[in-house]
PDB file of C-alpha atoms in Angstrom:
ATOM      1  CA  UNK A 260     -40.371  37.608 -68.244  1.00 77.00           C
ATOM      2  CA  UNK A 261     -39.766  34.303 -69.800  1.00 88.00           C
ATOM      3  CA  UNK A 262     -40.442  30.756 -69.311  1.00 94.00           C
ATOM      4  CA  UNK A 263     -37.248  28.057 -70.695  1.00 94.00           C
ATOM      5  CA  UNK A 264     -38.720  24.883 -71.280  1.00 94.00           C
ATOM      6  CA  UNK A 265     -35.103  22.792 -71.410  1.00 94.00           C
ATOM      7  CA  UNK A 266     -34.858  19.103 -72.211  1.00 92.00           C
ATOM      8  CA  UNK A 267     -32.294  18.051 -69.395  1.00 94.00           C
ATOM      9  CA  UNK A 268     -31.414  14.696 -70.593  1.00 94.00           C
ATOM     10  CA  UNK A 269     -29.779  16.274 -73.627  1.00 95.00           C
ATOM     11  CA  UNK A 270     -29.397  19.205 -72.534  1.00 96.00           C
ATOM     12  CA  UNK A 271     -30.594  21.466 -75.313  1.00 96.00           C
ATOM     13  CA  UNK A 272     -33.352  24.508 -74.568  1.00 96.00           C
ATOM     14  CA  UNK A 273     -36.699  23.294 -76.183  1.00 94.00           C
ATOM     15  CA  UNK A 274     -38.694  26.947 -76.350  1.00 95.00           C
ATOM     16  CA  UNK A 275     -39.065  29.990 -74.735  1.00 95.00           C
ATOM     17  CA  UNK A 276     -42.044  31.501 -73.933  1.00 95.00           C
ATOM     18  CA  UNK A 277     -43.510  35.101 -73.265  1.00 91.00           C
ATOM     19  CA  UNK A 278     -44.950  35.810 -70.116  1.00 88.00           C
ATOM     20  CA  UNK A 279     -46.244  39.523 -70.077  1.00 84.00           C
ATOM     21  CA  UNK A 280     -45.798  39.287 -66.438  1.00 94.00           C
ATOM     22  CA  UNK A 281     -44.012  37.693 -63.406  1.00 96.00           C
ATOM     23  CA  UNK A 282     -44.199  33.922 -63.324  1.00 96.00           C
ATOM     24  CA  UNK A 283     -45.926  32.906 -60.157  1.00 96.00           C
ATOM     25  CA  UNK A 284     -46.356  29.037 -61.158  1.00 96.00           C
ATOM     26  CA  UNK A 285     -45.808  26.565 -63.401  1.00 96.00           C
ATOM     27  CA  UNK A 286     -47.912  23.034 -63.911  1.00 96.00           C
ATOM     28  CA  UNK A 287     -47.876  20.114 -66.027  1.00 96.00           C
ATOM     29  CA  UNK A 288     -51.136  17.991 -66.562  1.00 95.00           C
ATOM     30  CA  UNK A 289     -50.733  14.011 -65.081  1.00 90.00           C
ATOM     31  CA  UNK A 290     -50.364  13.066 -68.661  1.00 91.00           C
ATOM     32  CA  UNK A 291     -47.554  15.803 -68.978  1.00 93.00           C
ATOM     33  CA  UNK A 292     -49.748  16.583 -72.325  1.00 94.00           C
ATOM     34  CA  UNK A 293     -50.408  20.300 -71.128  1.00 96.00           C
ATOM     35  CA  UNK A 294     -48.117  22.850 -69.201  1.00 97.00           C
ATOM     36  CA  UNK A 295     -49.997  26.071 -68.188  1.00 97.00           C
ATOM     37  CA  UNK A 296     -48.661  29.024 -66.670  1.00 97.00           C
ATOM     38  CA  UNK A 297     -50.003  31.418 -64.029  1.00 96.00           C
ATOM     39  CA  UNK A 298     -48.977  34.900 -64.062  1.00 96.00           C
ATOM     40  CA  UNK A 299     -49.411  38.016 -61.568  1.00 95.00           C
ATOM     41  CA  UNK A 300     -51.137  40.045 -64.333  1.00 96.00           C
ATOM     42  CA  UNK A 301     -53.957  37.529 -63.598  1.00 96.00           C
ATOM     43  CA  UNK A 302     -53.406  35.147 -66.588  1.00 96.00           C
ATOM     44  CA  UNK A 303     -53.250  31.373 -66.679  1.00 96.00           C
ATOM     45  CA  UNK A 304     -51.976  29.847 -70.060  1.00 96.00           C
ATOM     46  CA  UNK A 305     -52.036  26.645 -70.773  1.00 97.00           C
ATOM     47  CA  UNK A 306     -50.012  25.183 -74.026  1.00 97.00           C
ATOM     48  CA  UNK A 307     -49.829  21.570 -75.065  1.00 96.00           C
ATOM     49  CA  UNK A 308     -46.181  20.204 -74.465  1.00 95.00           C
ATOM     50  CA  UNK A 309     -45.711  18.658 -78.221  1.00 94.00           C
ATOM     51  CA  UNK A 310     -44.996  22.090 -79.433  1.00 94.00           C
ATOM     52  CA  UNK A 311     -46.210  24.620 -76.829  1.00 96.00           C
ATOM     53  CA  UNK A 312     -48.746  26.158 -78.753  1.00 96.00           C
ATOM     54  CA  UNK A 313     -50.732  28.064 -76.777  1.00 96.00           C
ATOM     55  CA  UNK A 314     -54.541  26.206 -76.603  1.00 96.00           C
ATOM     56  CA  UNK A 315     -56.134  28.221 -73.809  1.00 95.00           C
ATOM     57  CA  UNK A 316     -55.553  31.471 -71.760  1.00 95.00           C
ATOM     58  CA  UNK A 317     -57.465  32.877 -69.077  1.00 95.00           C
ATOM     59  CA  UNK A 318     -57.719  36.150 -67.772  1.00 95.00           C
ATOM     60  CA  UNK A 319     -59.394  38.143 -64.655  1.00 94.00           C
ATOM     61  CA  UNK A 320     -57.656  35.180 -62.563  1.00 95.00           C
ATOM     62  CA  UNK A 321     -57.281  37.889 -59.954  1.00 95.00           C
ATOM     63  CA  UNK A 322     -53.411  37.702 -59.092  1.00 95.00           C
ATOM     64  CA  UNK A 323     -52.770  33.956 -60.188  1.00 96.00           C
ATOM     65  CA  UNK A 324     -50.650  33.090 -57.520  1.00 95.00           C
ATOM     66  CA  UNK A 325     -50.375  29.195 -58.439  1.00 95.00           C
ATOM     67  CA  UNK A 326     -52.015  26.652 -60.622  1.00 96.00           C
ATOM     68  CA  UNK A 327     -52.677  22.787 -60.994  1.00 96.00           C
ATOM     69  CA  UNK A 328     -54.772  20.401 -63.210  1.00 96.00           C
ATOM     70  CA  UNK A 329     -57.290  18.107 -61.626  1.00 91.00           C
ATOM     71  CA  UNK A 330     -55.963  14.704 -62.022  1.00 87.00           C
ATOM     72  CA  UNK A 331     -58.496  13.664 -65.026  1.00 81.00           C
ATOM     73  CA  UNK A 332     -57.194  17.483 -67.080  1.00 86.00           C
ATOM     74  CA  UNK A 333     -60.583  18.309 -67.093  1.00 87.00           C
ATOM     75  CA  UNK A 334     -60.357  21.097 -64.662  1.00 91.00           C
ATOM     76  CA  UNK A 335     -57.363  23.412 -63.059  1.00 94.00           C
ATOM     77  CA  UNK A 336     -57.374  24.866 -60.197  1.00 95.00           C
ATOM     78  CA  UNK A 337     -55.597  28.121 -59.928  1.00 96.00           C
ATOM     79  CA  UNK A 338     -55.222  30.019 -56.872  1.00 96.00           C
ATOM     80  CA  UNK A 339     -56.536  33.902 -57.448  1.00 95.00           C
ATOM     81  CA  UNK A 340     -55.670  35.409 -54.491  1.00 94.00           C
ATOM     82  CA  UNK A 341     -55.340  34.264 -50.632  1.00 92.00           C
ATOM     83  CA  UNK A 342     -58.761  33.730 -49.927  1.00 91.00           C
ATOM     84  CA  UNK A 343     -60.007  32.347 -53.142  1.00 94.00           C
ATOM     85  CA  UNK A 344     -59.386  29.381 -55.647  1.00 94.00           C
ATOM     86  CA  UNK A 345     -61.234  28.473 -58.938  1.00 94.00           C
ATOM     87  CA  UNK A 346     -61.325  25.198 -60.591  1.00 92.00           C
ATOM     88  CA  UNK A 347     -61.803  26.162 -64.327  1.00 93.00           C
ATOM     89  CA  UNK A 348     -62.862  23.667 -66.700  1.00 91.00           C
ATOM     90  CA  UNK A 349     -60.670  23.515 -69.295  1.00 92.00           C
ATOM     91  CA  UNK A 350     -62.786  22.766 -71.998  1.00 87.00           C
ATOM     92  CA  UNK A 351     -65.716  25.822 -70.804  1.00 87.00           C
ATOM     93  CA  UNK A 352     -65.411  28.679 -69.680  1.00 88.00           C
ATOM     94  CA  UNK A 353     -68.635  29.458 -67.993  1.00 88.00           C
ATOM     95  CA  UNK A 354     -68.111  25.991 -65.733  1.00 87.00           C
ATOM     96  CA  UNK A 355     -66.378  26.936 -62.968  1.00 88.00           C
ATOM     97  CA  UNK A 356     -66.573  26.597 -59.249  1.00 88.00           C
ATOM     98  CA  UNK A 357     -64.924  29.021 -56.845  1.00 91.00           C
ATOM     99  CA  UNK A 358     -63.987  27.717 -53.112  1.00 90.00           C
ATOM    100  CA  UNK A 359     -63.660  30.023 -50.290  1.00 90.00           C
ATOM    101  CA  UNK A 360     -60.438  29.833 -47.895  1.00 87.00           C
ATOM    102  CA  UNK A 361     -61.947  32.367 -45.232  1.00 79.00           C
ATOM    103  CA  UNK A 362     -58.864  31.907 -42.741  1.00 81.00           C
ATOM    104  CA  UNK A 363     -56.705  33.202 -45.378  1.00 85.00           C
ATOM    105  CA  UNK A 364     -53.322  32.251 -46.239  1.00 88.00           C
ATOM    106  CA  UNK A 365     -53.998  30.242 -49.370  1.00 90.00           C
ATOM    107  CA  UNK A 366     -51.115  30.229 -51.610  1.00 88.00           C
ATOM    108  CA  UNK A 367     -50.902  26.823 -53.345  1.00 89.00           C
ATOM    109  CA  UNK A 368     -53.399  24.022 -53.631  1.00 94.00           C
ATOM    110  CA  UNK A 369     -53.032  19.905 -54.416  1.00 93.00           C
ATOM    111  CA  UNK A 370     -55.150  17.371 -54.880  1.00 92.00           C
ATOM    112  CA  UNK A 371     -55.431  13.851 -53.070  1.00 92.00           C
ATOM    113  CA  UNK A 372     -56.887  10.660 -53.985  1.00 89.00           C
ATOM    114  CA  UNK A 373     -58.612   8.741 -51.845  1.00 89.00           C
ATOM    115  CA  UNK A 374     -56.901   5.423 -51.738  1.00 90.00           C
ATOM    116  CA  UNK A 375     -59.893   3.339 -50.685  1.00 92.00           C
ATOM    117  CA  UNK A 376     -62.191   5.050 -53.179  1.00 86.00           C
ATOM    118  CA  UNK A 377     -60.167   6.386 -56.555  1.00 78.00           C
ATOM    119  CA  UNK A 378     -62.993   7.882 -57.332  1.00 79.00           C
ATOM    120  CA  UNK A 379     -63.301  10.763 -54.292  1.00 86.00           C
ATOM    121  CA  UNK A 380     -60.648  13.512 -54.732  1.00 89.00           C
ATOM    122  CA  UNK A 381     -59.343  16.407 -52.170  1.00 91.00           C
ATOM    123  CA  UNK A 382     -58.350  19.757 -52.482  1.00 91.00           C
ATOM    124  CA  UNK A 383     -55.812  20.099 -50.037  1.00 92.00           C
ATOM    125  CA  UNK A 384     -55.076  24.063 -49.250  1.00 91.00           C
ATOM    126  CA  UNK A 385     -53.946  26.062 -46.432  1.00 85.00           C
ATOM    127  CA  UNK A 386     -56.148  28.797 -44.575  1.00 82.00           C
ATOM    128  CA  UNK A 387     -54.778  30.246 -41.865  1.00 78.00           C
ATOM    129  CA  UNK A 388     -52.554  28.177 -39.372  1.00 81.00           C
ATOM    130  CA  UNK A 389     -54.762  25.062 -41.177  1.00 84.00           C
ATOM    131  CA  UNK A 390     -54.743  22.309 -43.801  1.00 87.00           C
ATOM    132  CA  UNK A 391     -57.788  22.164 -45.196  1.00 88.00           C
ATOM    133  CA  UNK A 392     -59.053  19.022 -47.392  1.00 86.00           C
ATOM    134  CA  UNK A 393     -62.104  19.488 -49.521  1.00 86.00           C
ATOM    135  CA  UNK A 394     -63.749  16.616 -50.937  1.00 86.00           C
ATOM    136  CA  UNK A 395     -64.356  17.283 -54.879  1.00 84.00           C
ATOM    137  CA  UNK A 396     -67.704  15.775 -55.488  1.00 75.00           C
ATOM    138  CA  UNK A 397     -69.164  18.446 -57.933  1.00 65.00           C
ATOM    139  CA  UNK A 398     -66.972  18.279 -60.726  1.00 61.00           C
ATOM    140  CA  UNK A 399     -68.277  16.085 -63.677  1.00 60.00           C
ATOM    141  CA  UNK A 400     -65.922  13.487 -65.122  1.00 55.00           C
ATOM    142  CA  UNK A 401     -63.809  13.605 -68.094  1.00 49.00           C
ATOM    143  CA  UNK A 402     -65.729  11.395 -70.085  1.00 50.00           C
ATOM    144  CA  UNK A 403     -63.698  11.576 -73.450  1.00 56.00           C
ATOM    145  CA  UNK A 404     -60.386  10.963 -71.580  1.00 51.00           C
ATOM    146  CA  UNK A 405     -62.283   7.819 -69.636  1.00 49.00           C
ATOM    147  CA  UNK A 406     -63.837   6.836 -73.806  1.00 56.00           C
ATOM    148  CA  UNK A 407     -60.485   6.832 -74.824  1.00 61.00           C
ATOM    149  CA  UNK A 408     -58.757   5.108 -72.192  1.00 59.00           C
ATOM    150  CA  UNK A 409     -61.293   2.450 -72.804  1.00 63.00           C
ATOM    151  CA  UNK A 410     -60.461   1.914 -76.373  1.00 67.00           C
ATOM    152  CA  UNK A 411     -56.897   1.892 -76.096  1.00 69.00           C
ATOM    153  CA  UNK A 412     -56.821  -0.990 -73.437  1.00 67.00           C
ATOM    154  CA  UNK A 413     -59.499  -2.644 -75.785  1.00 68.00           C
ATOM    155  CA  UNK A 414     -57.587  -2.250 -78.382  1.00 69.00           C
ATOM    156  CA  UNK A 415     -54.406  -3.428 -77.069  1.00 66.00           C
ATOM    157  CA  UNK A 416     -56.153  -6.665 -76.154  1.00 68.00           C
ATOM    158  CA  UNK A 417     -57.629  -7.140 -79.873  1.00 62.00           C
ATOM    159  CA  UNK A 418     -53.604  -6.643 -81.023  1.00 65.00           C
ATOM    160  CA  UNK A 419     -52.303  -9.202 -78.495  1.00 70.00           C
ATOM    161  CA  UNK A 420     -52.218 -12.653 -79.792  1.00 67.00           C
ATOM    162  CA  UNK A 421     -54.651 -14.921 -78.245  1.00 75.00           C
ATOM    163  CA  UNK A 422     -54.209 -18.438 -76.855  1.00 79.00           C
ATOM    164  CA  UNK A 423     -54.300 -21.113 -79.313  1.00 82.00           C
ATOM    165  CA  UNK A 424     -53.333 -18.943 -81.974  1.00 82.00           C
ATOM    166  CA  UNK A 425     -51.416 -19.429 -84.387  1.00 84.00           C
ATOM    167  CA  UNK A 426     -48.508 -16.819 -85.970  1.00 81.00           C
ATOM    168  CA  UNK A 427     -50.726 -17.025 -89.316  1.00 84.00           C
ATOM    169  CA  UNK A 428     -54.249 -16.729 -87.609  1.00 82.00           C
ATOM    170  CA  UNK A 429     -53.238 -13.749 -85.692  1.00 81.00           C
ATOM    171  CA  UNK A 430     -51.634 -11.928 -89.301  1.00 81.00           C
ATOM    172  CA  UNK A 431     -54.783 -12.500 -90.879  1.00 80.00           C
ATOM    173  CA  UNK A 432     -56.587 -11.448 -88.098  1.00 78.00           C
ATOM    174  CA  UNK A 433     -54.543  -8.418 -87.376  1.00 79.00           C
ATOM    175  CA  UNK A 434     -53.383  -7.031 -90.462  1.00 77.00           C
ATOM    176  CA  UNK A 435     -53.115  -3.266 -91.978  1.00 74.00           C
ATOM    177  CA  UNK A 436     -57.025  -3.040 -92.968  1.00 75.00           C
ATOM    178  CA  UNK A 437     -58.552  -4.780 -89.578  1.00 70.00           C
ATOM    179  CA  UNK A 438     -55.848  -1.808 -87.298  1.00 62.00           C
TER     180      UNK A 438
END
């Protein structure tokens, strides 16, 4: 089986990739930096979207019957079989944290913010003739994505011209060896 990756607005196929199985989902990260896909031999690979290189596959995901990335990338949560789903940090293998669906049923999950407090997230899942939401309060934060977020908005204020400036203050102050 293969995956097309086609860019629609030009309409040209981007890559094709190898899947040594059937495709049971597909997933791109919130960022749409990462793409990983699950397949029925059990494997979830995941492959950065700039080139889709392969940067991490797992295995013994039982029959990998969907996948999705936690809304900070840190984790994914891939659905093994219809009773069980693993969020897998991306970055370590050894933390993960399996959740039980003991109606059955489970075939997909999603995630859910909640809007008064950003900070709480769902799994939302089927068991059974139910929707299930599970609050998310073990997993750790991705503290190099929140690090680099903070930069970037710092520096895009540093670059922004500041009031009472003038055009040749703000050159010398941001030039090619102060970037």
């Amino acid at each position: 089986a293969n995956v097309e990756v086609w860019n629609l607005r030009e309409g040209i196929l981007r890559t094709q990739l190898a899947a040594a199985a059937v495709v049971n989902d597909i997933s791109f990260s919130e960022d749409n930096s990462m793409m990983a896909v699950a397949a029925g031999d059990g494997t979830v690979t995941v492959y950065e979207t700039r080139s889709f290189t392969p940067v991490k596959t797992f295995t013994g995901m039982g029959q990998a019957l969907s996948c999705r990335f936690y809304p900070n990338n840190k984790y994914m949560g891939i659905v093994r079989n219809t009773d069980t789903v693993v969020l897998q940090n991306l970055r370590n293998e050894l933390d993960c944290f399996p959740v039980r669906s003991y109606g059955g049923g489970l075939s997909s999950i999603r995630y859910i913010e909640d809007l008064k407090n950003p900070e709480k997230i769902y799994l939302v899942y089927t068991s059974g003739k139910s929707l299930v939401l599970q609050q998310l309060a073990d997993l750790k934060p991705n503290y190099s994505q929140q690090l680099e977020s903070s930069v970037k908005t710092k520096m895009n204020e540093w670059m922004k011209m500041m009031d009472g400036e003038s055009l040749e203050d703000y050159k010398i102050r941001v030039n090619d060896e102060t970037r």
